[in-house]
Amino acid sequence: MPVLTQSIDEDSVFSASISNAKNVYNILKAVHFKDTATVFATENGLKITVEDSKCIQGNAFIQDQIFQEYMLREESVTFKINLDILQQLLSIFGNSSIGSTALKMQHNGYGTPLVLTLEEDGAVTDCSIKTQEPDEILDFEFAAGNVINKVIVVAECLKQAFNDLDTSSDYLQILMSPVKPYFRLSTSGDLGQSNHDIPKDSDMVEFFECSQTQSNQYRWSLLKPTLKAISLANKVCIRVDHRGFLSLQCMLKNESGQVCFVEYYCCPNEPDDDEEDNGCHGPFSFV
Amino acid sequence: MKFRAKSTNIENIHQFTNVINTIHKILKKCTLRLTPEKMFFILPNQITNGGVSMWCELKQENFFDLYQMDGISEEHNEIYLEIVAENICRALKSSQNAKSLKIKLTKKQVPCLTFEVELPSLLSSSRVVTHDIPVHVIPRRLWGDYQEPEMPDFHVCLCMPPLAKLKNITERLKNLSTYLTISANQKGDMTLKVETELVTAKTSFQGLEIPEFDEDSQAPSKLWPEDEFASARIDIRKFSQFLSGQQINPYKVICNVIHDSAIHFFIVHDNLSLQYLIPVVRC
């Protein structure tokens, strides 16, 4: 029996179904840089968070309207799950664009597994993935009101910029300014100093609002995961706040043409952190 | 001992290449048995290969225009050679656009199977690429080890779902667990299941074709109830190797399940038959 003709299980605390599993799989790909993720389900949809080193955080949002059916019987449900396993199962029938896999997810509250049912062409896969106690998620305290500089670019342009830069460099310097060079990405590595400028009047730039010149350094190794999200996105919004914290909001279009967002937060590297293990400062650091 | 075979038909050459490529994915070394009518590729059941065994036979006339052999003796007109399939694969790589393929048993420093691939050339004369593949001649006294295995009494027999689909599924399940339980019943239901501490996943197929049983082929045990599942827990990598190698485009792949003992696959094709047995893994 096809997944979608089954009625939502009345006993589940959380239940959602979608006719194309790739619309979940592809968004999760954009934050799949560690093997575990924390899943938050609220009435608005799902947020999947992946963190590393207390310095970078990726959040994938799948709003409830993306699903054909979405039901939550509590205010919210949170659990930690192995993202490697989840992605293997979401793509169990292969990655080809021919044929569509229907997906149903169910969760019965604290301590219970995430139950998935996937169906394609008459073959059905039933799975149960153990969930774990969710970790405390960092709050980067990034507020729109504190944004000093904001640029929206076509994703391709940023992807090329990142690809052109010297990956032997430990750091990526991001300069944003109301005056020239407006928006500059720099690295300093084995190949010397490398700059990539994106002028504000470039046709790759959709929005440019910079009130102050800011130049911040971020660890290249931490930003690497964002490349995946950028390469899947149509547009990217780059914002830096008064502390130099970076927010990258990537706008992705799924196979049904719907828009989903993936947001990365990254804290800057202080120059005198070079000698320490953890190069980030922020309200939550433990240095 | 003498052996010479030649093919000038590019389709047959490709078919032969596909057979070798399929076998090489399944196993490294195997035994090539040559008789006047047939070629056999044999891997007997041994502890060293995890109990897996394979038997592939093809009629030489479906592949070669010319085929001559003199076996070890007049009474025993057969030749048994131990070969490394990968080496033959490499030799056959040159035969993509071959005008002809010749295979000969030769003696260089050691006995060899010599492959001569004639390739088209812009010049008037053709180019010939020669590969000498060392082989080991298996003495007559050991031929008993390579007899056709007796088909065990199996409990369930049905046709597999499309191999391409199985391949996708098995590749993913392989990342979750080392063991896979294949279960099937005589009504045409089959499941592939993995179970670990972190995850349980089961893929189910229904309405699979049941092959017809005639006098020649063995029917499943009548004592096994039709809707009862027969299961075998196997090493998923062996199953994955079997699926990933498939280049033969078979007419059908029959799966026989011997409950808690083994899974037996039977590839049915116009020009050849291939049997592959994967035993269960005990905890």
Coordinates of C-alpha atoms in Angstrom, one line a residue:
Chain A
M1 CA 0.0 0.0 0.0
P2 CA 1.6 3.3 -0.9
V3 CA 2.7 5.4 2.0
L4 CA 0.5 8.3 1.4
T5 CA -2.7 6.4 1.4
Q6 CA -2.0 5.3 5.0
S7 CA -3.6 7.7 7.5
I8 CA -1.4 9.4 9.9
D9 CA -0.9 7.1 12.9
E10 CA -3.0 8.7 15.7
D11 CA -0.6 7.5 18.4
S12 CA 2.4 9.3 17.1
V13 CA 3.5 12.5 18.8
F14 CA 5.1 13.6 15.5
S15 CA 4.2 12.5 12.0
A16 CA 5.0 13.9 8.6
S17 CA 4.8 12.6 5.0
I18 CA 6.2 13.9 1.8
S19 CA 5.8 12.6 -1.8
N20 CA 9.4 13.2 -2.7
A21 CA 12.0 12.2 -0.1
K22 CA 14.7 14.1 -2.1
N23 CA 13.1 17.3 -0.8
V24 CA 14.3 16.3 2.6
Y25 CA 17.5 14.5 1.6
N26 CA 18.9 17.4 -0.5
I27 CA 18.3 20.0 2.3
L28 CA 20.0 17.8 4.8
K29 CA 23.0 17.4 2.5
A30 CA 23.6 21.1 2.9
V31 CA 24.3 20.6 6.7
H32 CA 25.8 17.1 6.6
F33 CA 29.2 17.9 7.9
K34 CA 29.2 15.9 11.1
D35 CA 27.7 12.5 11.7
T36 CA 25.1 13.6 14.2
A37 CA 22.4 16.3 14.1
T38 CA 19.8 17.7 16.4
V39 CA 16.2 17.7 15.1
F40 CA 13.6 20.2 16.4
A41 CA 10.0 19.8 15.3
T42 CA 7.6 22.6 16.0
E43 CA 4.3 23.5 14.4
N44 CA 6.2 25.5 11.8
G45 CA 8.3 22.7 10.6
L46 CA 11.6 21.0 11.1
K47 CA 14.9 22.6 12.0
I48 CA 18.0 20.4 11.8
T49 CA 21.1 21.7 13.5
V50 CA 24.7 20.5 13.1
E51 CA 27.6 22.0 15.0
D52 CA 31.3 21.8 15.2
S53 CA 34.0 23.1 17.6
K54 CA 31.5 25.5 19.2
C55 CA 32.4 27.9 16.3
I56 CA 30.2 26.9 13.4
Q57 CA 26.6 25.9 13.3
G58 CA 24.5 24.9 10.3
N59 CA 20.7 25.0 10.5
A60 CA 18.4 23.5 7.8
F61 CA 14.8 24.6 7.8
I62 CA 12.1 22.5 6.3
Q63 CA 8.8 24.3 6.8
D64 CA 5.6 22.4 7.4
Q65 CA 4.2 23.4 4.0
I66 CA 6.8 21.4 2.3
F67 CA 5.2 18.2 3.6
Q68 CA 2.0 16.8 2.3
E69 CA 1.0 15.9 5.8
Y70 CA 2.5 17.3 9.0
M71 CA 1.2 16.6 12.5
L72 CA 2.6 17.5 15.9
R73 CA 0.8 16.6 19.1
E74 CA 3.1 18.5 21.5
E75 CA 4.4 22.0 21.4
S76 CA 7.8 20.7 20.2
V77 CA 9.8 17.5 19.9
T78 CA 13.6 17.4 20.0
F79 CA 16.1 14.6 19.6
K80 CA 19.6 13.9 18.4
I81 CA 20.1 11.5 15.6
N82 CA 22.8 9.9 13.5
L83 CA 22.7 11.9 10.3
D84 CA 24.9 9.5 8.3
I85 CA 22.3 6.7 8.9
L86 CA 19.4 9.0 8.2
Q87 CA 20.8 10.1 4.8
Q88 CA 21.6 6.5 3.8
L89 CA 18.0 5.5 4.4
L90 CA 16.5 8.6 2.8
S91 CA 18.4 7.7 -0.4
I92 CA 17.8 3.9 -0.1
F93 CA 16.2 3.6 -3.5
G94 CA 19.0 5.5 -5.2
N95 CA 19.7 9.0 -6.3
S96 CA 18.4 8.9 -9.8
S97 CA 15.9 11.6 -10.7
I98 CA 13.7 9.0 -12.4
G99 CA 11.0 7.9 -10.0
S100 CA 10.1 9.5 -6.7
T101 CA 10.4 8.0 -3.3
A102 CA 7.5 8.7 -0.9
L103 CA 8.6 9.2 2.7
K104 CA 6.7 9.1 6.0
M105 CA 8.4 9.9 9.3
Q106 CA 7.0 9.2 12.8
H107 CA 8.3 9.8 16.3
N108 CA 6.6 9.0 19.5
G109 CA 8.3 11.3 21.9
Y110 CA 11.2 11.2 24.2
G111 CA 13.4 8.2 24.0
T112 CA 11.6 6.6 21.1
P113 CA 13.2 5.9 17.7
L114 CA 12.5 7.8 14.5
V115 CA 10.5 5.6 12.3
L116 CA 10.7 6.0 8.5
T117 CA 8.7 4.4 5.8
L118 CA 10.0 4.9 2.2
E119 CA 8.3 3.6 -0.9
E120 CA 9.1 3.6 -4.5
D121 CA 7.6 1.5 -7.3
G122 CA 6.0 -1.0 -5.0
A123 CA 9.1 -1.7 -2.9
V124 CA 8.8 -0.5 0.7
T125 CA 11.5 0.1 3.2
D126 CA 10.6 0.3 6.9
C127 CA 13.3 1.6 9.3
S128 CA 13.8 2.6 12.9
I129 CA 16.7 4.8 13.9
K130 CA 17.6 5.1 17.6
T131 CA 17.4 8.7 18.8
Q132 CA 19.6 10.2 21.5
E133 CA 19.5 12.8 24.2
P134 CA 19.7 16.2 22.3
D135 CA 22.8 18.2 23.1
E136 CA 22.5 21.8 24.1
I137 CA 22.6 23.9 21.0
L138 CA 24.6 27.0 20.9
D139 CA 22.8 30.3 20.7
F140 CA 25.0 32.6 18.5
E141 CA 22.7 35.5 19.6
F142 CA 22.7 36.8 16.0
A143 CA 20.1 39.5 15.8
A144 CA 19.0 41.4 12.7
G145 CA 19.1 44.6 14.6
N146 CA 22.9 44.2 15.1
V147 CA 23.7 43.6 11.5
I148 CA 26.3 46.1 10.3
N149 CA 26.8 44.8 6.8
K150 CA 24.6 42.8 4.5
V151 CA 25.0 41.6 0.9
I152 CA 22.9 39.2 -1.1
V153 CA 24.6 37.5 -4.1
V154 CA 23.9 34.9 -6.6
A155 CA 25.2 31.7 -5.1
E156 CA 27.3 30.8 -8.2
C157 CA 29.4 33.9 -7.7
L158 CA 30.2 33.0 -4.1
K159 CA 30.9 29.4 -5.0
Q160 CA 33.4 30.5 -7.6
A161 CA 35.0 32.9 -5.2
F162 CA 35.5 30.2 -2.6
N163 CA 36.8 27.8 -5.2
D164 CA 39.3 30.3 -6.5
L165 CA 40.8 31.0 -3.1
D166 CA 43.8 29.3 -1.7
T167 CA 42.8 26.4 0.5
S168 CA 46.2 26.1 2.0
S169 CA 45.4 29.3 3.9
D170 CA 44.3 28.8 7.5
Y171 CA 42.0 31.8 7.4
L172 CA 39.5 33.5 5.2
Q173 CA 39.4 37.3 5.6
I174 CA 36.1 38.9 4.8
L175 CA 36.0 42.6 4.2
M176 CA 32.7 44.4 3.8
S177 CA 32.6 48.2 3.3
P178 CA 30.5 51.1 2.0
V179 CA 33.5 52.1 0.0
K180 CA 35.9 50.3 -2.4
P181 CA 36.6 47.4 -2.6
Y182 CA 33.0 46.9 -1.1
F183 CA 33.2 43.1 -0.7
R184 CA 36.5 41.3 -0.6
L185 CA 37.4 37.7 0.3
S186 CA 41.1 37.2 1.0
T187 CA 43.4 34.3 1.9
S188 CA 47.1 34.1 2.7
G189 CA 48.7 30.8 2.2
D190 CA 51.4 28.8 0.4
L191 CA 50.5 30.6 -2.9
G192 CA 50.8 34.0 -1.3
Q193 CA 48.1 36.5 -0.8
S194 CA 44.9 36.1 -2.8
N195 CA 42.0 38.5 -3.1
H196 CA 38.6 38.1 -4.7
D197 CA 36.6 41.2 -5.0
I198 CA 32.8 41.4 -5.7
P199 CA 31.9 45.1 -6.4
K200 CA 28.6 46.3 -5.3
D201 CA 27.4 47.2 -8.8
S202 CA 28.2 43.7 -10.1
D203 CA 25.1 42.0 -11.6
M204 CA 25.8 39.1 -9.3
V205 CA 25.0 41.3 -6.4
E206 CA 21.2 41.6 -5.7
F207 CA 21.4 43.6 -2.5
F208 CA 24.1 45.7 -0.9
E209 CA 23.8 47.5 2.4
C210 CA 27.1 48.2 4.3
S211 CA 27.2 50.9 6.9
Q212 CA 30.7 50.4 8.2
T213 CA 34.0 49.0 7.0
Q214 CA 34.5 45.6 8.7
S215 CA 37.2 43.1 8.2
N216 CA 37.0 39.8 10.0
Q217 CA 39.0 36.6 9.9
Y218 CA 37.4 33.1 10.0
R219 CA 39.0 29.7 10.1
W220 CA 38.9 28.3 6.6
S221 CA 38.5 24.7 7.9
L222 CA 35.3 25.8 9.8
L223 CA 33.8 27.5 6.7
K224 CA 34.4 24.5 4.4
P225 CA 31.0 22.9 5.2
T226 CA 29.2 26.1 4.0
L227 CA 30.5 25.3 0.5
K228 CA 28.1 22.4 0.2
A229 CA 25.2 24.6 1.1
I230 CA 26.3 27.4 -1.2
S231 CA 26.7 25.0 -4.2
L232 CA 23.1 23.8 -3.6
A233 CA 21.7 27.3 -3.3
N234 CA 20.4 29.9 -5.7
K235 CA 21.2 32.9 -3.6
V236 CA 23.2 33.6 -0.5
C237 CA 22.8 36.4 2.0
I238 CA 26.0 37.3 3.8
R239 CA 25.6 39.3 7.1
V240 CA 28.1 40.4 9.7
D241 CA 27.1 41.8 13.0
H242 CA 28.8 44.2 15.4
R243 CA 30.9 41.4 16.9
G244 CA 32.1 40.2 13.5
F245 CA 29.9 37.1 13.7
L246 CA 29.1 35.8 10.2
S247 CA 25.7 34.6 9.1
L248 CA 25.3 32.9 5.7
Q249 CA 21.7 32.4 4.7
C250 CA 21.4 30.1 1.7
M251 CA 18.2 30.0 -0.3
L252 CA 17.7 26.5 -1.8
K253 CA 15.0 25.5 -4.3
N254 CA 13.8 21.9 -3.9
E255 CA 12.6 19.6 -6.7
S256 CA 9.1 20.9 -6.4
G257 CA 10.2 24.5 -6.8
Q258 CA 9.6 25.3 -3.2
V259 CA 12.1 27.5 -1.3
C260 CA 14.0 26.3 1.8
F261 CA 16.6 28.0 3.8
V262 CA 19.9 26.8 5.3
E263 CA 21.7 29.2 7.7
Y264 CA 25.3 29.0 8.9
Y265 CA 26.7 31.0 11.8
C266 CA 30.4 31.3 12.3
C267 CA 32.3 33.2 14.9
P268 CA 35.4 35.2 13.9
N269 CA 38.9 34.4 14.7
E270 CA 40.7 36.8 17.1
P271 CA 44.3 37.4 16.0
D272 CA 45.7 36.5 19.4
D273 CA 43.9 33.2 19.4
D274 CA 46.5 31.6 17.1
E275 CA 48.3 30.0 20.0
E276 CA 45.2 28.5 21.5
D277 CA 43.3 25.4 20.5
N278 CA 40.0 27.1 20.1
G279 CA 40.1 30.1 18.0
C280 CA 36.7 31.6 18.8
H281 CA 35.5 34.2 21.2
G282 CA 32.0 34.8 22.0
P283 CA 29.6 35.0 24.9
F284 CA 29.6 31.2 25.2
S285 CA 33.2 30.4 24.8
F286 CA 35.0 28.6 27.7
V287 CA 38.5 30.1 27.3
Chain B
M1 CA 47.6 -30.5 -24.0
K2 CA 46.5 -28.0 -26.5
F3 CA 43.9 -25.3 -26.6
R4 CA 43.0 -22.7 -29.3
A5 CA 39.9 -20.6 -29.7
K6 CA 39.1 -17.6 -31.9
S7 CA 36.2 -15.2 -32.3
T8 CA 35.8 -12.7 -35.1
N9 CA 32.3 -11.6 -34.0
I10 CA 32.5 -8.3 -31.9
E11 CA 29.2 -9.1 -30.1
N12 CA 30.5 -12.4 -28.9
I13 CA 33.7 -10.9 -27.9
H14 CA 31.8 -8.3 -25.8
Q15 CA 29.6 -11.0 -24.3
F16 CA 32.7 -13.0 -23.3
T17 CA 34.2 -9.9 -21.8
N18 CA 31.1 -9.2 -19.8
V19 CA 31.1 -12.8 -18.4
I20 CA 34.8 -12.3 -17.3
N21 CA 34.0 -8.9 -15.8
T22 CA 31.1 -10.3 -13.9
I23 CA 33.1 -13.2 -12.5
H24 CA 36.0 -11.0 -11.6
K25 CA 33.8 -8.9 -9.4
I26 CA 32.7 -11.9 -7.5
L27 CA 36.0 -13.6 -6.9
K28 CA 39.8 -13.2 -7.5
K29 CA 41.0 -16.6 -8.5
C30 CA 39.0 -19.3 -10.1
T31 CA 39.3 -22.5 -12.0
L32 CA 38.8 -22.6 -15.8
R33 CA 37.7 -26.0 -17.0
L34 CA 37.8 -26.6 -20.7
T35 CA 35.9 -29.4 -22.4
P36 CA 35.2 -29.9 -26.1
E37 CA 31.7 -28.4 -25.8
K38 CA 31.9 -26.1 -22.9
M39 CA 33.9 -23.6 -20.8
F40 CA 33.4 -23.6 -17.1
F41 CA 34.4 -21.0 -14.5
I42 CA 34.4 -22.7 -11.1
L43 CA 35.0 -21.6 -7.6
P44 CA 34.6 -24.5 -5.2
N45 CA 33.4 -24.1 -1.7
Q46 CA 36.4 -23.4 0.5
I47 CA 36.9 -21.9 4.0
T48 CA 39.3 -19.4 2.5
N49 CA 36.6 -17.7 0.4
G50 CA 34.0 -17.7 3.3
G51 CA 32.2 -20.7 2.0
V52 CA 31.0 -18.9 -1.2
S53 CA 31.0 -21.0 -4.3
M54 CA 30.3 -20.3 -8.0
W55 CA 29.7 -22.4 -11.1
C56 CA 29.4 -20.8 -14.5
E57 CA 29.2 -22.7 -17.7
L58 CA 28.9 -21.6 -21.3
K59 CA 28.7 -23.4 -24.6
Q60 CA 31.8 -22.5 -26.5
E61 CA 29.9 -22.5 -29.8
N62 CA 27.9 -19.5 -28.7
F63 CA 31.1 -17.4 -28.3
F64 CA 33.8 -18.8 -30.6
D65 CA 34.1 -19.5 -34.3
L66 CA 37.0 -21.7 -33.9
Y67 CA 37.6 -24.0 -30.8
Q68 CA 40.1 -26.8 -30.7
M69 CA 41.5 -28.6 -27.7
D70 CA 43.4 -31.7 -26.7
G71 CA 42.9 -32.5 -23.1
I72 CA 45.2 -34.0 -20.6
S73 CA 44.7 -37.4 -22.1
E74 CA 42.4 -39.1 -24.7
E75 CA 40.4 -40.7 -21.9
H76 CA 40.1 -37.4 -20.0
N77 CA 39.7 -34.9 -22.7
E78 CA 39.6 -31.9 -20.4
I79 CA 41.9 -29.1 -19.2
Y80 CA 41.7 -27.5 -15.7
L81 CA 43.5 -24.2 -15.2
E82 CA 43.8 -22.0 -12.2
I83 CA 43.4 -18.4 -13.3
V84 CA 43.3 -14.9 -11.9
A85 CA 40.1 -13.3 -13.4
E86 CA 41.4 -9.8 -13.0
N87 CA 44.4 -10.5 -15.3
I88 CA 42.0 -11.7 -18.0
C89 CA 39.8 -8.6 -17.6
R90 CA 42.8 -6.4 -18.2
A91 CA 43.7 -8.4 -21.3
L92 CA 40.2 -8.1 -22.6
K93 CA 40.1 -4.3 -22.1
S94 CA 42.0 -4.0 -25.4
S95 CA 39.2 -5.8 -27.1
Q96 CA 36.6 -3.0 -27.2
N97 CA 36.9 -2.6 -30.9
A98 CA 38.6 -5.8 -31.8
K99 CA 38.5 -7.4 -35.2
S100 CA 39.3 -10.7 -33.6
L101 CA 40.2 -12.4 -30.3
K102 CA 42.4 -15.5 -30.1
I103 CA 43.0 -17.4 -27.0
K104 CA 45.8 -20.0 -26.8
L105 CA 47.4 -22.2 -24.2
T106 CA 51.1 -21.6 -24.5
K107 CA 54.2 -22.3 -22.6
K108 CA 56.5 -19.3 -21.9
Q109 CA 58.6 -19.7 -18.8
V110 CA 55.4 -21.0 -17.2
P111 CA 52.1 -22.2 -18.8
C112 CA 50.1 -19.2 -20.0
L113 CA 46.9 -18.3 -21.6
T114 CA 47.8 -16.0 -24.4
F115 CA 45.2 -13.5 -25.6
E116 CA 45.8 -12.0 -29.0
V117 CA 43.6 -9.1 -29.8
E118 CA 43.6 -7.9 -33.4
L119 CA 42.7 -4.2 -33.6
P120 CA 41.8 -2.1 -36.6
S121 CA 44.6 0.2 -37.7
L122 CA 44.9 3.2 -40.1
L123 CA 47.7 1.3 -41.8
S124 CA 46.9 -1.6 -44.1
S125 CA 47.9 -4.2 -41.7
S126 CA 46.2 -4.7 -38.3
R127 CA 47.7 -4.1 -34.9
V128 CA 47.9 -7.1 -32.6
V129 CA 48.0 -6.7 -28.8
T130 CA 49.2 -9.8 -27.0
H131 CA 48.8 -10.6 -23.3
D132 CA 50.4 -13.6 -21.7
I133 CA 48.5 -14.5 -18.6
P134 CA 50.3 -17.0 -16.4
V135 CA 48.1 -19.9 -15.3
H136 CA 48.5 -23.0 -13.2
V137 CA 47.6 -26.3 -14.7
I138 CA 45.6 -28.4 -12.2
P139 CA 46.7 -32.0 -12.1
R140 CA 44.2 -34.8 -12.9
R141 CA 44.2 -36.1 -9.3
L142 CA 42.7 -32.8 -8.0
W143 CA 39.8 -32.6 -10.6
G144 CA 37.4 -34.2 -8.1
D145 CA 37.5 -30.9 -6.1
Y146 CA 35.9 -29.1 -9.0
Q147 CA 32.8 -31.1 -9.7
E148 CA 29.4 -29.5 -10.2
P149 CA 27.9 -29.0 -6.7
E150 CA 24.8 -30.9 -5.9
M151 CA 21.8 -28.5 -5.7
P152 CA 20.8 -28.6 -2.1
D153 CA 17.1 -29.0 -1.2
F154 CA 15.9 -25.5 -1.0
H155 CA 12.8 -24.2 0.8
V156 CA 11.8 -21.2 -1.3
C157 CA 12.4 -20.4 -5.0
L158 CA 11.5 -17.2 -6.7
C159 CA 12.8 -14.6 -9.1
M160 CA 14.7 -11.6 -7.9
P161 CA 13.5 -8.0 -8.2
P162 CA 15.4 -5.9 -10.8
L163 CA 19.1 -6.1 -10.0
A164 CA 19.7 -2.4 -10.5
K165 CA 17.2 -1.6 -7.7
L166 CA 18.7 -4.2 -5.5
K167 CA 22.1 -2.8 -6.1
N168 CA 21.1 0.7 -4.9
I169 CA 19.4 -0.7 -1.8
T170 CA 22.3 -3.0 -1.0
E171 CA 24.9 -0.2 -1.4
R172 CA 23.1 1.9 1.3
L173 CA 22.4 -1.1 3.6
K174 CA 26.1 -2.0 3.3
N175 CA 26.9 1.3 5.0
L176 CA 24.7 0.4 8.0
S177 CA 25.7 -3.2 8.7
T178 CA 28.0 -6.1 7.8
Y179 CA 25.2 -8.6 7.7
L180 CA 22.0 -8.8 5.7
T181 CA 19.1 -11.2 6.2
I182 CA 17.4 -12.2 3.0
S183 CA 13.9 -13.8 3.5
A184 CA 11.5 -15.0 1.0
N185 CA 8.3 -17.0 0.7
Q186 CA 6.8 -19.1 -2.0
K187 CA 4.0 -16.5 -2.6
G188 CA 6.5 -14.1 -4.1
D189 CA 7.4 -11.9 -1.1
M190 CA 11.0 -11.0 -0.3
T191 CA 12.6 -8.9 2.3
L192 CA 16.2 -7.6 2.8
K193 CA 16.9 -6.7 6.4
V194 CA 19.7 -5.2 8.5
E195 CA 19.6 -4.8 12.2
T196 CA 22.2 -3.1 14.4
E197 CA 22.2 -1.4 17.7
L198 CA 21.4 2.0 16.1
V199 CA 19.2 1.1 13.3
T200 CA 16.8 -1.5 11.8
A201 CA 15.9 -1.3 8.2
K202 CA 13.8 -3.7 6.1
T203 CA 13.0 -3.4 2.4
S204 CA 10.1 -5.5 1.2
F205 CA 9.1 -6.6 -2.3
Q206 CA 5.9 -8.3 -3.2
G207 CA 4.5 -10.1 -6.2
L208 CA 7.8 -11.5 -7.4
E209 CA 7.7 -14.0 -10.2
I210 CA 7.7 -17.6 -9.3
P211 CA 9.6 -19.6 -11.9
E212 CA 7.9 -22.6 -13.5
F213 CA 9.3 -25.9 -12.4
D214 CA 9.6 -28.7 -15.0
E215 CA 11.1 -32.2 -14.7
D216 CA 14.7 -30.9 -15.2
S217 CA 14.7 -28.1 -12.7
Q218 CA 14.4 -28.8 -9.0
A219 CA 11.2 -27.6 -7.3
P220 CA 11.2 -26.3 -3.8
S221 CA 10.5 -28.5 -0.9
K222 CA 6.8 -29.4 -0.7
L223 CA 7.0 -29.6 3.1
W224 CA 7.7 -25.8 3.4
P225 CA 4.4 -23.9 3.8
E226 CA 3.7 -21.4 1.0
D227 CA 3.4 -18.3 3.1
E228 CA 6.2 -19.2 5.5
F229 CA 9.4 -17.1 5.1
A230 CA 12.8 -18.9 4.6
S231 CA 15.7 -16.7 5.8
A232 CA 19.4 -16.6 5.6
R233 CA 21.7 -14.1 7.2
I234 CA 24.7 -13.5 5.0
D235 CA 27.8 -11.2 4.7
I236 CA 26.4 -8.2 2.8
R237 CA 29.6 -7.6 1.0
K238 CA 29.4 -11.0 -0.8
F239 CA 25.9 -10.1 -2.0
S240 CA 27.0 -6.6 -3.0
Q241 CA 29.9 -8.0 -5.0
F242 CA 27.5 -10.3 -6.8
L243 CA 25.2 -7.4 -7.7
S244 CA 27.8 -4.9 -8.6
G245 CA 29.5 -7.2 -11.1
Q246 CA 26.4 -8.0 -13.1
Q247 CA 27.1 -7.1 -16.7
I248 CA 25.4 -10.1 -18.3
N249 CA 21.8 -8.6 -18.5
P250 CA 20.2 -11.9 -17.6
Y251 CA 16.8 -13.0 -18.7
K252 CA 16.1 -13.9 -15.1
V253 CA 17.8 -14.2 -11.8
I254 CA 16.4 -17.0 -9.6
C255 CA 16.9 -16.9 -5.9
N256 CA 16.7 -20.1 -3.8
V257 CA 16.6 -19.8 -0.1
I258 CA 17.8 -22.7 2.1
H259 CA 16.5 -21.6 5.5
D260 CA 19.3 -20.7 7.9
S261 CA 21.8 -22.3 5.6
A262 CA 22.5 -20.4 2.3
I263 CA 21.2 -18.3 -0.5
H264 CA 21.7 -19.7 -4.0
F265 CA 21.5 -17.5 -7.1
F266 CA 20.9 -18.8 -10.5
I267 CA 21.4 -16.5 -13.5
V268 CA 19.5 -17.6 -16.5
H269 CA 20.7 -16.4 -19.9
D270 CA 20.6 -17.6 -23.5
N271 CA 24.3 -18.3 -23.7
L272 CA 25.3 -19.2 -20.3
S273 CA 24.3 -20.1 -16.8
L274 CA 25.9 -18.9 -13.6
Q275 CA 25.2 -20.2 -10.1
Y276 CA 26.4 -18.5 -6.9
L277 CA 26.0 -19.7 -3.4
I278 CA 26.4 -17.6 -0.3
P279 CA 26.3 -19.4 3.0
V280 CA 24.9 -18.0 6.2
V281 CA 27.1 -16.3 8.7
R282 CA 26.9 -17.8 12.2
C283 CA 27.0 -15.4 15.2

